[in-house]
Amino acid sequence: TGAQSAPLKSYNPTAFSGTNMHPVESTLYYSAALIPVAFGLHPVHALGVIVDCAMGAWLGHDGFQWPGSGDYFHMLHHKRFDCNYGAMHVPLDYLFGTYAGSKEEVSQIWRGKAAGEEANDTPVHEASNKARKS
């Protein structure tokens, strides 16, 4: 998405990548804290949801499968950008046809059109360019 493409162009994500979002995306992401409010729960529950959102994003973008809590599914998203927008336990990528189990499947999703790095003209951070060239 447009709101997601600029901050996410991180080929080797770090924990910071997990919460480095466009303001619109961040607002939507952290709005999960309103769920306990809707049920009239104590404010500490809303605070717990905010902490859970942040910790989940940081741990899920640690750049490692093991030891760590990242997964290949989401790492492929950061490498190609045109697939695997969600999480493995939420089947939205299957429903919308954006699930890719391997880098070869990304071109199948987009039916041979340019995808991933080739189709994205968002500037890449200088440090990412150096890492890709070496």
mmCIF file of C-alpha atoms in Angstrom:
data_model
loop_
_atom_site.group_PDB
_atom_site.id
_atom_site.type_symbol
_atom_site.label_atom_id
_atom_site.label_comp_id
_atom_site.label_asym_id
_atom_site.label_seq_id
_atom_site.Cartn_x
_atom_site.Cartn_y
_atom_site.Cartn_z
ATOM 1 C CA THR A 1 0.000 0.000 0.000
ATOM 2 C CA GLY A 2 1.076 3.585 -0.421
ATOM 3 C CA ALA A 3 1.004 4.260 3.304
ATOM 4 C CA GLN A 4 2.999 1.106 3.933
ATOM 5 C CA SER A 5 5.596 1.267 1.140
ATOM 6 C CA ALA A 6 7.774 4.174 2.256
ATOM 7 C CA PRO A 7 8.698 3.158 5.793
ATOM 8 C CA LEU A 8 8.717 -0.583 5.094
ATOM 9 C CA LYS A 9 11.363 -0.593 2.381
ATOM 10 C CA SER A 10 13.762 -2.285 4.755
ATOM 11 C CA TYR A 11 15.366 -5.345 3.200
ATOM 12 C CA ASN A 12 16.891 -6.481 6.472
ATOM 13 C CA PRO A 13 14.333 -5.520 9.111
ATOM 14 C CA THR A 14 15.280 -4.710 12.647
ATOM 15 C CA ALA A 15 13.078 -4.346 15.694
ATOM 16 C CA PHE A 16 12.675 -0.645 14.850
ATOM 17 C CA SER A 17 11.129 -1.611 11.484
ATOM 18 C CA GLY A 18 8.161 -3.071 13.349
ATOM 19 C CA THR A 19 6.891 0.296 14.522
ATOM 20 C CA ASN A 20 8.339 2.459 11.752
ATOM 21 C CA MET A 21 4.998 3.167 10.074
ATOM 22 C CA HIS A 22 3.172 5.834 8.151
ATOM 23 C CA PRO A 23 1.074 7.941 10.594
ATOM 24 C CA VAL A 24 -2.182 6.624 9.102
ATOM 25 C CA GLU A 25 -1.067 3.009 9.453
ATOM 26 C CA SER A 26 0.182 3.642 12.986
ATOM 27 C CA THR A 27 -3.122 5.207 14.002
ATOM 28 C CA LEU A 28 -5.038 2.222 12.668
ATOM 29 C CA TYR A 29 -2.614 -0.272 14.225
ATOM 30 C CA TYR A 30 -2.728 1.220 17.713
ATOM 31 C CA SER A 31 -6.490 1.816 17.549
ATOM 32 C CA ALA A 32 -6.730 -1.767 18.837
ATOM 33 C CA ALA A 33 -6.393 -0.111 22.256
ATOM 34 C CA LEU A 34 -9.958 1.170 21.795
ATOM 35 C CA ILE A 35 -11.374 -2.358 22.008
ATOM 36 C CA PRO A 36 -11.082 -2.551 25.827
ATOM 37 C CA VAL A 37 -12.521 0.977 26.006
ATOM 38 C CA ALA A 38 -15.561 -0.149 24.012
ATOM 39 C CA PHE A 39 -16.192 -2.845 26.620
ATOM 40 C CA GLY A 40 -15.799 -0.386 29.497
ATOM 41 C CA LEU A 41 -12.728 -2.118 30.904
ATOM 42 C CA HIS A 42 -10.191 -0.477 33.200
ATOM 43 C CA PRO A 43 -7.713 1.778 31.311
ATOM 44 C CA VAL A 44 -4.864 -0.569 32.226
ATOM 45 C CA HIS A 45 -6.287 -3.010 29.655
ATOM 46 C CA ALA A 46 -5.970 -0.409 26.877
ATOM 47 C CA LEU A 47 -2.408 0.258 28.001
ATOM 48 C CA GLY A 48 -1.719 -3.483 27.884
ATOM 49 C CA VAL A 49 -2.977 -3.634 24.286
ATOM 50 C CA ILE A 50 -0.661 -0.767 23.299
ATOM 51 C CA VAL A 51 2.307 -2.537 24.904
ATOM 52 C CA ASP A 52 1.317 -5.816 23.231
ATOM 53 C CA CYS A 53 1.079 -4.137 19.813
ATOM 54 C CA ALA A 54 4.515 -2.566 20.204
ATOM 55 C CA MET A 55 6.221 -5.677 21.599
ATOM 56 C CA GLY A 56 4.654 -7.895 18.940
ATOM 57 C CA ALA A 57 5.840 -5.590 16.163
ATOM 58 C CA TRP A 58 9.349 -5.335 17.595
ATOM 59 C CA LEU A 59 9.734 -9.055 18.159
ATOM 60 C CA GLY A 60 8.228 -9.957 14.795
ATOM 61 C CA HIS A 61 10.773 -7.778 12.990
ATOM 62 C CA ASP A 62 13.893 -8.848 14.834
ATOM 63 C CA GLY A 63 15.411 -10.121 11.581
ATOM 64 C CA PHE A 64 15.832 -13.713 12.743
ATOM 65 C CA GLN A 65 13.766 -16.856 12.602
ATOM 66 C CA TRP A 66 15.805 -18.598 15.289
ATOM 67 C CA PRO A 67 16.832 -17.436 17.799
ATOM 68 C CA GLY A 68 14.123 -14.866 17.527
ATOM 69 C CA SER A 69 10.470 -14.604 16.721
ATOM 70 C CA GLY A 70 10.493 -13.471 13.086
ATOM 71 C CA ASP A 71 9.396 -15.861 10.366
ATOM 72 C CA TYR A 72 10.255 -16.565 6.741
ATOM 73 C CA PHE A 73 6.721 -15.582 5.695
ATOM 74 C CA HIS A 74 7.177 -12.005 6.867
ATOM 75 C CA MET A 75 10.856 -11.786 5.908
ATOM 76 C CA LEU A 76 9.772 -12.545 2.327
ATOM 77 C CA HIS A 77 7.411 -9.556 2.593
ATOM 78 C CA HIS A 78 10.331 -7.287 3.442
ATOM 79 C CA LYS A 79 12.426 -8.681 0.613
ATOM 80 C CA ARG A 80 9.742 -8.463 -2.098
ATOM 81 C CA PHE A 81 7.109 -6.036 -0.641
ATOM 82 C CA ASP A 82 4.330 -7.309 -2.898
ATOM 83 C CA CYS A 83 3.199 -10.272 -0.799
ATOM 84 C CA ASN A 84 2.554 -11.514 2.743
ATOM 85 C CA TYR A 85 1.139 -8.317 4.199
ATOM 86 C CA GLY A 86 -0.434 -10.021 7.203
ATOM 87 C CA ALA A 87 0.495 -12.794 9.583
ATOM 88 C CA MET A 88 0.480 -16.565 9.155
ATOM 89 C CA HIS A 89 -2.238 -17.047 11.786
ATOM 90 C CA VAL A 90 -4.622 -14.597 10.048
ATOM 91 C CA PRO A 91 -5.561 -15.948 6.600
ATOM 92 C CA LEU A 92 -6.136 -12.605 4.861
ATOM 93 C CA ASP A 93 -3.254 -13.129 2.424
ATOM 94 C CA TYR A 94 -4.866 -16.392 1.330
ATOM 95 C CA LEU A 95 -8.218 -14.646 0.874
ATOM 96 C CA PHE A 96 -6.793 -11.729 -1.133
ATOM 97 C CA GLY A 97 -4.374 -13.837 -3.167
ATOM 98 C CA THR A 98 -1.229 -12.197 -1.824
ATOM 99 C CA TYR A 99 0.213 -15.226 -0.012
ATOM 100 C CA ALA A 100 3.625 -16.373 -1.237
ATOM 101 C CA GLY A 101 5.464 -19.327 0.260
ATOM 102 C CA SER A 102 8.610 -18.674 -1.778
ATOM 103 C CA LYS A 103 10.123 -15.877 -3.835
ATOM 104 C CA GLU A 104 9.138 -17.688 -7.038
ATOM 105 C CA GLU A 105 5.462 -17.480 -6.066
ATOM 106 C CA VAL A 106 5.584 -13.658 -5.928
ATOM 107 C CA SER A 107 5.742 -13.374 -9.731
ATOM 108 C CA GLN A 108 2.833 -15.835 -9.983
ATOM 109 C CA ILE A 109 0.740 -13.566 -7.742
ATOM 110 C CA TRP A 110 1.340 -10.621 -10.057
ATOM 111 C CA ARG A 111 0.951 -12.736 -13.241
ATOM 112 C CA GLY A 112 4.386 -11.941 -14.652
ATOM 113 C CA LYS A 113 4.199 -8.179 -14.026
ATOM 114 C CA ALA A 114 7.163 -6.534 -12.353
ATOM 115 C CA ALA A 115 6.961 -7.120 -8.612
ATOM 116 C CA GLY A 116 9.009 -6.471 -5.520
ATOM 117 C CA GLU A 117 12.178 -4.448 -5.957
ATOM 118 C CA GLU A 118 11.731 -4.143 -9.733
ATOM 119 C CA ALA A 119 8.301 -2.507 -9.457
ATOM 120 C CA ASN A 120 8.877 -0.292 -6.443
ATOM 121 C CA ASP A 121 10.514 3.090 -7.024
ATOM 122 C CA THR A 122 10.519 4.048 -3.343
ATOM 123 C CA PRO A 123 14.040 5.206 -2.476
ATOM 124 C CA VAL A 124 16.057 2.687 -0.523
ATOM 125 C CA HIS A 125 18.053 3.827 2.498
ATOM 126 C CA GLU A 126 21.762 4.096 1.743
ATOM 127 C CA ALA A 127 22.683 1.461 4.328
ATOM 128 C CA SER A 128 20.306 -1.032 2.682
ATOM 129 C CA ASN A 129 21.876 -0.360 -0.709
ATOM 130 C CA LYS A 130 25.354 -1.077 0.696
ATOM 131 C CA ALA A 131 24.146 -4.302 2.315
ATOM 132 C CA ARG A 132 22.542 -5.524 -0.926
ATOM 133 C CA LYS A 133 25.651 -4.818 -3.009
ATOM 134 C CA SER A 134 27.991 -6.715 -0.695
#
